[in-house]
Short mmCIF file of N, CA and C in Angstrom, two decimals:
data_model
loop_
_atom_site.label_atom_id
_atom_site.label_comp_id
_atom_site.label_asym_id
_atom_site.label_seq_id
_atom_site.Cartn_x
_atom_site.Cartn_y
_atom_site.Cartn_z
N UNK A 5 -98.09 95.83 -15.16
CA UNK A 5 -97.86 95.74 -16.57
C UNK A 5 -96.59 96.10 -16.85
N UNK A 6 -96.09 97.13 -16.41
CA UNK A 6 -94.87 97.74 -16.77
C UNK A 6 -93.64 96.45 -16.24
N UNK A 7 -93.65 96.24 -14.93
CA UNK A 7 -92.76 95.12 -14.43
C UNK A 7 -92.95 93.85 -15.09
N UNK A 8 -93.79 93.53 -15.57
CA UNK A 8 -93.95 92.41 -16.41
C UNK A 8 -93.20 92.70 -17.78
N UNK A 9 -93.33 93.89 -18.29
CA UNK A 9 -92.40 93.85 -19.60
C UNK A 9 -91.02 94.17 -19.09
N UNK A 10 -90.55 94.60 -18.08
CA UNK A 10 -89.17 94.84 -17.71
C UNK A 10 -88.65 93.17 -17.45
N UNK A 11 -89.54 92.53 -17.00
CA UNK A 11 -89.10 91.15 -16.64
C UNK A 11 -88.87 90.29 -17.85
N UNK A 12 -89.78 90.61 -19.05
CA UNK A 12 -89.78 89.92 -19.98
C UNK A 12 -88.46 90.28 -20.91
N UNK A 13 -88.19 91.64 -21.05
CA UNK A 13 -86.99 92.33 -21.60
C UNK A 13 -85.75 91.80 -21.01
N UNK A 14 -85.82 91.70 -19.67
CA UNK A 14 -84.54 91.05 -19.04
C UNK A 14 -84.49 89.67 -19.39
N UNK A 15 -85.38 88.83 -19.26
CA UNK A 15 -85.29 87.42 -19.57
C UNK A 15 -84.89 87.17 -21.41
N UNK A 16 -85.50 88.00 -22.24
CA UNK A 16 -84.95 87.91 -23.66
C UNK A 16 -83.51 88.24 -23.67
N UNK A 17 -83.09 89.31 -22.95
CA UNK A 17 -81.76 89.77 -22.98
C UNK A 17 -80.88 88.58 -22.60
N UNK A 18 -81.37 87.85 -21.60
CA UNK A 18 -80.51 86.88 -20.90
C UNK A 18 -80.58 85.67 -21.83
N UNK A 19 -81.49 85.40 -22.48
CA UNK A 19 -81.64 84.39 -23.33
C UNK A 19 -80.61 84.76 -24.66
N UNK A 20 -80.55 85.77 -25.15
CA UNK A 20 -79.79 86.08 -26.11
C UNK A 20 -78.37 86.17 -25.74
N UNK A 21 -77.89 86.54 -24.75
CA UNK A 21 -76.73 86.56 -24.34
C UNK A 21 -76.00 85.05 -24.08
N UNK A 22 -77.12 84.35 -23.52
CA UNK A 22 -76.41 82.91 -23.48
C UNK A 22 -76.45 82.23 -24.82
N UNK A 23 -77.41 82.45 -25.62
CA UNK A 23 -77.23 81.77 -27.06
C UNK A 23 -76.08 82.40 -27.81
N UNK A 24 -75.93 83.53 -27.71
CA UNK A 24 -74.50 84.19 -28.34
C UNK A 24 -73.47 83.45 -27.83
N UNK A 25 -73.37 83.17 -26.57
CA UNK A 25 -72.09 82.67 -25.80
C UNK A 25 -72.00 81.03 -26.26
N UNK A 26 -73.06 80.63 -26.40
CA UNK A 26 -73.08 79.14 -26.60
C UNK A 26 -72.65 79.16 -28.31
N UNK A 27 -72.95 79.89 -29.03
CA UNK A 27 -72.65 80.07 -30.49
C UNK A 27 -71.14 80.09 -30.57
N UNK A 28 -70.69 81.00 -29.96
CA UNK A 28 -69.14 81.32 -30.00
C UNK A 28 -68.36 80.28 -29.31
N UNK A 29 -68.74 79.62 -28.36
CA UNK A 29 -68.19 78.27 -27.79
C UNK A 29 -67.87 77.20 -28.63
N UNK A 30 -69.21 76.97 -29.25
CA UNK A 30 -69.36 75.93 -30.40
C UNK A 30 -68.43 75.95 -31.70
N UNK A 31 -68.39 77.27 -32.10
CA UNK A 31 -67.51 77.49 -33.20
C UNK A 31 -66.03 77.36 -32.96
N UNK A 32 -65.44 76.80 -33.89
CA UNK A 32 -63.82 76.52 -33.76
C UNK A 32 -63.33 77.82 -34.70
N UNK A 33 -62.21 78.10 -34.02
CA UNK A 33 -61.47 79.26 -34.58
C UNK A 33 -61.20 78.85 -36.14
N UNK A 34 -61.06 79.58 -36.80
CA UNK A 34 -60.88 79.18 -38.46
C UNK A 34 -59.23 79.08 -38.50
N UNK A 35 -58.54 77.75 -39.08
CA UNK A 35 -57.35 77.64 -39.01
C UNK A 35 -56.54 77.94 -40.36
N UNK A 36 -55.69 78.15 -40.47
CA UNK A 36 -54.89 78.77 -41.65
C UNK A 36 -53.98 77.73 -41.98
N UNK A 37 -53.81 77.12 -43.17
CA UNK A 37 -52.79 76.34 -43.34
C UNK A 37 -51.35 76.95 -43.42
N UNK A 38 -50.22 76.26 -42.97
CA UNK A 38 -48.89 76.92 -42.90
C UNK A 38 -48.06 76.28 -43.77
N UNK A 39 -48.24 74.82 -43.77
CA UNK A 39 -47.41 73.88 -44.50
C UNK A 39 -48.21 72.70 -44.75
N UNK A 40 -48.02 71.92 -45.66
CA UNK A 40 -48.44 70.54 -45.94
C UNK A 40 -47.33 69.79 -46.65
N UNK A 41 -47.07 68.41 -46.13
CA UNK A 41 -46.12 67.56 -47.00
C UNK A 41 -46.87 66.12 -47.04
N UNK A 42 -46.27 65.71 -47.79
CA UNK A 42 -46.96 64.02 -48.42
C UNK A 42 -45.76 62.93 -47.55
N UNK A 43 -46.51 62.20 -46.91
CA UNK A 43 -45.52 61.07 -46.24
C UNK A 43 -46.34 60.03 -46.40
N UNK A 44 -45.99 59.10 -47.39
CA UNK A 44 -46.61 57.77 -47.69
C UNK A 44 -48.07 58.08 -48.33
N UNK A 45 -49.07 57.44 -47.76
CA UNK A 45 -50.41 57.67 -48.17
C UNK A 45 -51.01 59.09 -47.57
N UNK A 46 -50.32 59.42 -46.79
CA UNK A 46 -50.71 60.51 -45.88
C UNK A 46 -50.34 61.85 -46.08
N UNK A 47 -51.09 62.81 -46.08
CA UNK A 47 -50.68 64.36 -46.08
C UNK A 47 -50.85 64.71 -44.51
N UNK A 48 -49.59 65.48 -44.12
CA UNK A 48 -49.35 66.06 -42.73
C UNK A 48 -49.63 67.55 -42.99
N UNK A 49 -50.61 68.09 -42.24
CA UNK A 49 -50.82 69.51 -42.68
C UNK A 49 -50.48 70.22 -41.22
N UNK A 50 -49.71 71.48 -41.23
CA UNK A 50 -49.61 72.02 -39.98
C UNK A 50 -50.57 73.39 -40.20
N UNK A 51 -50.99 73.67 -39.10
CA UNK A 51 -52.03 74.80 -39.38
C UNK A 51 -52.03 75.54 -37.93
N UNK A 52 -52.51 76.98 -38.07
CA UNK A 52 -52.32 77.73 -37.09
C UNK A 52 -53.72 78.77 -37.17
N UNK A 53 -54.14 79.22 -35.95
CA UNK A 53 -55.12 80.37 -36.21
C UNK A 53 -54.63 81.72 -36.93
N UNK A 54 -53.41 81.97 -36.83
CA UNK A 54 -52.86 83.14 -37.22
C UNK A 54 -52.29 82.78 -38.63
N UNK A 55 -52.05 81.78 -39.06
CA UNK A 55 -51.14 81.34 -40.32
C UNK A 55 -49.81 81.49 -40.35
N UNK A 56 -49.26 81.44 -38.90
CA UNK A 56 -47.79 81.62 -38.66
C UNK A 56 -47.65 80.93 -37.43
N UNK A 57 -46.35 80.85 -37.13
CA UNK A 57 -45.95 80.01 -35.96
C UNK A 57 -45.16 81.40 -35.29
N UNK A 58 -45.40 81.20 -33.88
CA UNK A 58 -44.74 82.46 -32.91
C UNK A 58 -43.83 82.09 -31.98
N UNK A 59 -43.01 82.88 -31.88
CA UNK A 59 -41.76 82.60 -31.04
C UNK A 59 -42.46 82.78 -29.73
N UNK A 60 -41.46 81.94 -28.55
CA UNK A 60 -42.28 81.49 -27.16
C UNK A 60 -43.37 80.62 -27.10
N UNK A 61 -44.07 80.87 -25.85
CA UNK A 61 -45.20 79.92 -25.94
C UNK A 61 -46.26 80.10 -26.88
N UNK A 62 -46.85 79.07 -27.79
CA UNK A 62 -47.58 79.16 -28.67
C UNK A 62 -48.45 77.71 -28.82
N UNK A 63 -49.37 77.77 -29.93
CA UNK A 63 -49.92 76.32 -30.09
C UNK A 63 -50.20 76.32 -31.60
N UNK A 64 -50.21 75.24 -32.25
CA UNK A 64 -50.65 74.94 -33.48
C UNK A 64 -51.17 73.63 -33.74
N UNK A 65 -51.77 73.35 -34.84
CA UNK A 65 -52.63 71.91 -35.02
C UNK A 65 -51.74 71.44 -36.22
N UNK A 66 -51.81 69.84 -36.08
CA UNK A 66 -51.40 69.08 -36.94
C UNK A 66 -52.67 68.18 -37.42
N UNK A 67 -52.96 68.15 -38.73
CA UNK A 67 -53.69 67.03 -39.16
C UNK A 67 -52.92 66.07 -40.01
N UNK A 68 -53.96 65.03 -39.93
CA UNK A 68 -53.36 63.96 -40.96
C UNK A 68 -54.46 63.21 -41.83
N UNK A 69 -54.12 63.60 -43.23
CA UNK A 69 -55.27 63.45 -44.17
C UNK A 69 -55.14 62.25 -45.04
N UNK A 70 -55.93 61.67 -45.62
CA UNK A 70 -55.88 60.73 -46.57
C UNK A 70 -55.57 61.34 -47.94
N UNK A 71 -55.48 60.50 -49.04
CA UNK A 71 -55.25 61.14 -50.45
C UNK A 71 -57.01 62.09 -50.87
N UNK A 72 -58.03 61.54 -50.26
CA UNK A 72 -59.28 62.07 -50.53
C UNK A 72 -59.43 63.12 -49.63
N UNK A 73 -58.41 63.70 -48.73
CA UNK A 73 -58.89 64.55 -47.90
C UNK A 73 -59.50 64.50 -46.53
N UNK A 74 -59.91 62.99 -46.42
CA UNK A 74 -60.36 62.95 -45.15
C UNK A 74 -59.34 62.85 -43.93
N UNK A 75 -59.82 63.12 -42.69
CA UNK A 75 -58.96 62.99 -41.67
C UNK A 75 -58.60 61.61 -40.98
N UNK A 76 -57.46 61.38 -40.71
CA UNK A 76 -57.00 59.74 -40.32
C UNK A 76 -56.52 59.91 -38.72
N UNK A 77 -56.97 58.85 -38.35
CA UNK A 77 -56.38 58.68 -37.17
C UNK A 77 -55.15 58.01 -36.91
N UNK A 78 -54.08 58.59 -36.43
CA UNK A 78 -52.66 57.97 -36.73
C UNK A 78 -52.13 57.61 -35.17
N UNK A 79 -53.16 57.81 -34.09
CA UNK A 79 -52.43 57.02 -32.86
C UNK A 79 -51.85 58.25 -32.13
N UNK A 80 -50.57 57.80 -31.66
CA UNK A 80 -49.76 58.75 -30.80
C UNK A 80 -49.10 59.40 -31.81
N UNK A 81 -48.66 60.82 -31.45
CA UNK A 81 -48.01 61.70 -32.12
C UNK A 81 -46.87 62.05 -31.37
N UNK A 82 -45.71 62.21 -32.00
CA UNK A 82 -44.76 63.14 -30.97
C UNK A 82 -44.01 64.11 -32.26
N UNK A 83 -43.86 65.25 -31.78
CA UNK A 83 -43.06 66.41 -32.59
C UNK A 83 -41.76 66.70 -31.68
N UNK A 84 -40.81 66.74 -32.58
CA UNK A 84 -39.48 67.35 -31.93
C UNK A 84 -39.38 68.64 -32.97
N UNK A 85 -38.89 69.60 -32.21
CA UNK A 85 -38.49 71.03 -32.69
C UNK A 85 -37.06 71.17 -32.87
N UNK A 86 -36.37 71.48 -33.65
CA UNK A 86 -34.78 71.62 -33.72
C UNK A 86 -34.79 72.97 -34.66
N UNK A 87 -33.79 73.59 -34.15
CA UNK A 87 -33.16 74.94 -34.81
C UNK A 87 -31.58 74.77 -35.09
N UNK A 88 -31.30 74.83 -36.30
CA UNK A 88 -29.79 74.95 -36.55
C UNK A 88 -29.00 75.94 -36.03
N UNK A 89 -27.99 75.77 -35.40
CA UNK A 89 -27.23 77.04 -34.80
C UNK A 89 -25.82 76.71 -35.13
N UNK A 90 -25.37 77.75 -35.85
CA UNK A 90 -24.25 77.87 -36.51
C UNK A 90 -23.00 77.70 -35.50
N UNK A 91 -22.07 76.37 -35.75
CA UNK A 91 -20.87 76.45 -34.84
C UNK A 91 -21.23 75.94 -33.64
N UNK A 92 -22.54 75.27 -33.17
CA UNK A 92 -22.60 74.58 -32.33
C UNK A 92 -24.07 73.42 -32.47
N UNK A 93 -24.25 72.76 -31.56
CA UNK A 93 -25.55 71.88 -31.61
C UNK A 93 -26.70 72.68 -31.85
N UNK A 94 -27.66 71.84 -32.30
CA UNK A 94 -28.96 72.54 -32.78
C UNK A 94 -29.59 73.12 -31.00
N UNK A 95 -30.51 73.99 -31.21
CA UNK A 95 -31.43 74.71 -30.12
C UNK A 95 -32.50 73.55 -30.50
N UNK A 96 -33.14 73.29 -29.27
CA UNK A 96 -34.46 72.41 -29.12
C UNK A 96 -35.47 73.19 -28.58
N UNK A 97 -36.45 73.09 -29.30
CA UNK A 97 -37.86 73.45 -28.76
C UNK A 97 -38.73 72.57 -27.86
N UNK A 98 -39.54 73.10 -27.28
CA UNK A 98 -40.41 72.09 -26.39
C UNK A 98 -41.66 71.87 -27.12
N UNK A 99 -42.23 70.70 -27.24
CA UNK A 99 -43.64 70.59 -27.65
C UNK A 99 -44.24 69.34 -26.78
N UNK A 100 -45.72 69.74 -26.74
CA UNK A 100 -46.59 68.58 -26.26
C UNK A 100 -47.77 68.22 -27.10
N UNK A 101 -47.85 67.23 -27.44
CA UNK A 101 -48.96 66.94 -28.74
C UNK A 101 -50.20 66.11 -27.99
N UNK A 102 -51.35 66.42 -28.12
CA UNK A 102 -52.62 65.92 -27.37
C UNK A 102 -53.50 65.91 -28.56
N UNK A 103 -54.04 64.58 -28.67
CA UNK A 103 -55.44 64.72 -29.74
C UNK A 103 -56.54 65.41 -29.42
N UNK A 104 -56.99 65.89 -30.27
CA UNK A 104 -58.45 66.61 -30.17
C UNK A 104 -59.60 65.81 -30.15
N UNK A 105 -60.80 66.26 -30.17
CA UNK A 105 -61.80 65.55 -30.16
C UNK A 105 -62.22 64.92 -31.39
N UNK A 106 -61.62 65.55 -32.44
CA UNK A 106 -61.54 65.07 -33.82
C UNK A 106 -60.37 64.21 -34.27
N UNK A 107 -61.08 62.98 -34.52
CA UNK A 107 -59.98 62.00 -35.01
C UNK A 107 -59.17 62.81 -36.20
N UNK A 108 -57.66 62.44 -35.93
CA UNK A 108 -56.82 62.88 -37.04
C UNK A 108 -56.45 64.40 -36.74
N UNK A 109 -56.76 65.09 -35.71
CA UNK A 109 -56.60 66.42 -35.57
C UNK A 109 -55.72 66.33 -34.24
N UNK A 110 -54.59 66.87 -34.09
CA UNK A 110 -53.93 66.94 -32.95
C UNK A 110 -53.23 68.41 -32.73
N UNK A 111 -53.37 68.76 -31.49
CA UNK A 111 -52.97 70.34 -30.93
C UNK A 111 -51.83 70.12 -30.35
N UNK A 112 -50.70 70.89 -30.74
CA UNK A 112 -49.16 70.85 -30.19
C UNK A 112 -49.24 72.33 -29.32
N UNK A 113 -48.83 72.14 -28.10
CA UNK A 113 -48.23 73.23 -27.51
C UNK A 113 -46.93 73.31 -27.62
N UNK A 114 -46.49 74.54 -28.00
CA UNK A 114 -44.94 74.49 -28.16
C UNK A 114 -44.28 75.83 -27.34
N UNK A 115 -42.74 75.83 -27.29
CA UNK A 115 -42.25 76.59 -26.63
C UNK A 115 -40.92 76.91 -27.46
N UNK A 116 -40.89 77.87 -28.42
CA UNK A 116 -40.00 77.91 -29.41
C UNK A 116 -39.21 79.12 -29.07
N UNK A 117 -38.05 79.25 -28.39
CA UNK A 117 -37.36 80.54 -27.62
C UNK A 117 -36.85 81.41 -28.80
N UNK A 118 -36.53 81.02 -29.82
CA UNK A 118 -35.94 82.17 -30.81
C UNK A 118 -36.54 82.05 -32.34
N UNK A 119 -36.66 83.27 -32.88
CA UNK A 119 -37.23 83.46 -34.11
C UNK A 119 -36.21 82.98 -35.20
N UNK A 120 -36.87 82.33 -36.19
CA UNK A 120 -36.06 81.85 -37.34
C UNK A 120 -36.54 80.65 -37.94
N UNK A 121 -35.61 79.94 -38.73
CA UNK A 121 -36.10 78.42 -39.20
C UNK A 121 -35.99 77.45 -38.47
N UNK A 122 -37.08 76.66 -38.07
CA UNK A 122 -37.21 75.47 -37.06
C UNK A 122 -37.37 74.38 -38.22
N UNK A 123 -37.06 73.37 -37.73
CA UNK A 123 -37.41 72.08 -38.08
C UNK A 123 -38.31 71.03 -37.21
N UNK A 124 -39.46 70.66 -37.93
CA UNK A 124 -40.30 69.71 -36.88
C UNK A 124 -40.40 68.22 -37.31
N UNK A 125 -39.90 67.47 -36.78
CA UNK A 125 -39.95 65.92 -36.85
C UNK A 125 -41.16 65.51 -36.49
N UNK A 126 -41.83 64.76 -37.14
CA UNK A 126 -43.46 64.45 -36.80
C UNK A 126 -43.24 63.14 -36.87
N UNK A 127 -43.69 62.18 -35.80
CA UNK A 127 -43.55 60.74 -35.68
C UNK A 127 -44.97 60.43 -35.29
N UNK A 128 -45.50 59.39 -35.75
CA UNK A 128 -46.80 58.74 -35.46
C UNK A 128 -46.65 57.15 -35.54
N UNK A 129 -47.84 56.45 -34.72
CA UNK A 129 -47.58 55.24 -34.59
C UNK A 129 -49.22 54.90 -34.21
N UNK A 130 -50.01 54.06 -34.82
CA UNK A 130 -51.59 53.68 -34.29
C UNK A 130 -52.04 53.16 -35.77
N UNK A 131 -53.31 53.56 -35.62
CA UNK A 131 -54.32 52.63 -36.59
C UNK A 131 -53.98 53.02 -38.20
N UNK A 132 -53.15 53.84 -38.66
CA UNK A 132 -52.68 54.09 -39.79
C UNK A 132 -51.39 53.70 -40.21
N UNK A 133 -50.84 53.03 -38.89
CA UNK A 133 -49.48 52.57 -39.24
C UNK A 133 -48.66 53.31 -38.46
N UNK A 134 -47.08 53.24 -39.01
CA UNK A 134 -46.08 53.81 -38.30
C UNK A 134 -45.27 54.81 -39.38
N UNK A 135 -45.07 55.97 -38.90
CA UNK A 135 -44.64 56.97 -40.11
C UNK A 135 -43.72 58.25 -39.27
N UNK A 136 -43.25 59.06 -40.25
CA UNK A 136 -42.51 60.18 -39.91
C UNK A 136 -42.35 60.90 -40.87
N UNK A 137 -42.03 62.18 -40.69
CA UNK A 137 -42.02 63.20 -41.96
C UNK A 137 -41.44 64.49 -40.89
N UNK A 138 -40.72 65.64 -41.86
CA UNK A 138 -40.23 66.70 -41.43
C UNK A 138 -40.73 67.94 -42.05
N UNK A 139 -41.07 68.71 -41.30
CA UNK A 139 -41.77 70.14 -41.68
C UNK A 139 -40.84 71.19 -41.40
N UNK A 140 -40.65 72.07 -42.10
CA UNK A 140 -39.76 73.27 -41.94
C UNK A 140 -40.83 74.34 -41.84
N UNK A 141 -40.70 75.48 -40.54
CA UNK A 141 -41.44 76.31 -40.34
C UNK A 141 -40.86 77.62 -39.83
N UNK A 142 -40.79 78.63 -40.32
CA UNK A 142 -40.48 80.13 -39.74
C UNK A 142 -41.06 80.61 -38.60
N UNK A 143 -40.48 80.94 -37.65
CA UNK A 143 -40.97 81.46 -36.41
C UNK A 143 -40.53 82.70 -36.25
N UNK A 144 -41.80 83.49 -35.97
CA UNK A 144 -41.42 84.95 -35.92
C UNK A 144 -41.89 85.58 -34.56
#
């Protein structure tokens, strides 16, 4: 009887642990809006988990939204990051854009080597047409 209760207890603990892990894996991290710009018929929204952009290797999310707030698939997205440097050419940041499983949402892996004011030029080409816009972000 005691062994049976211990097995049930172990089984219930295992089920609770697995269920907890599944729930955590399925939930997306809440993203905070860093900046939003209007570009033609779209809003381009820059989001991050912390609400800020960080120096060095980091990631953030770009969303493309219609006037009614719906996500819009814009196809291929490119991001170029530059920082103005007094007396010399701009510093260039690295960025790689990948679409997520949610149409209209793109993850950007970046490497911005210096804190300060950066300009992000965002270009897209796809089902929603071709377009571009610029966002300014402070990297800390």
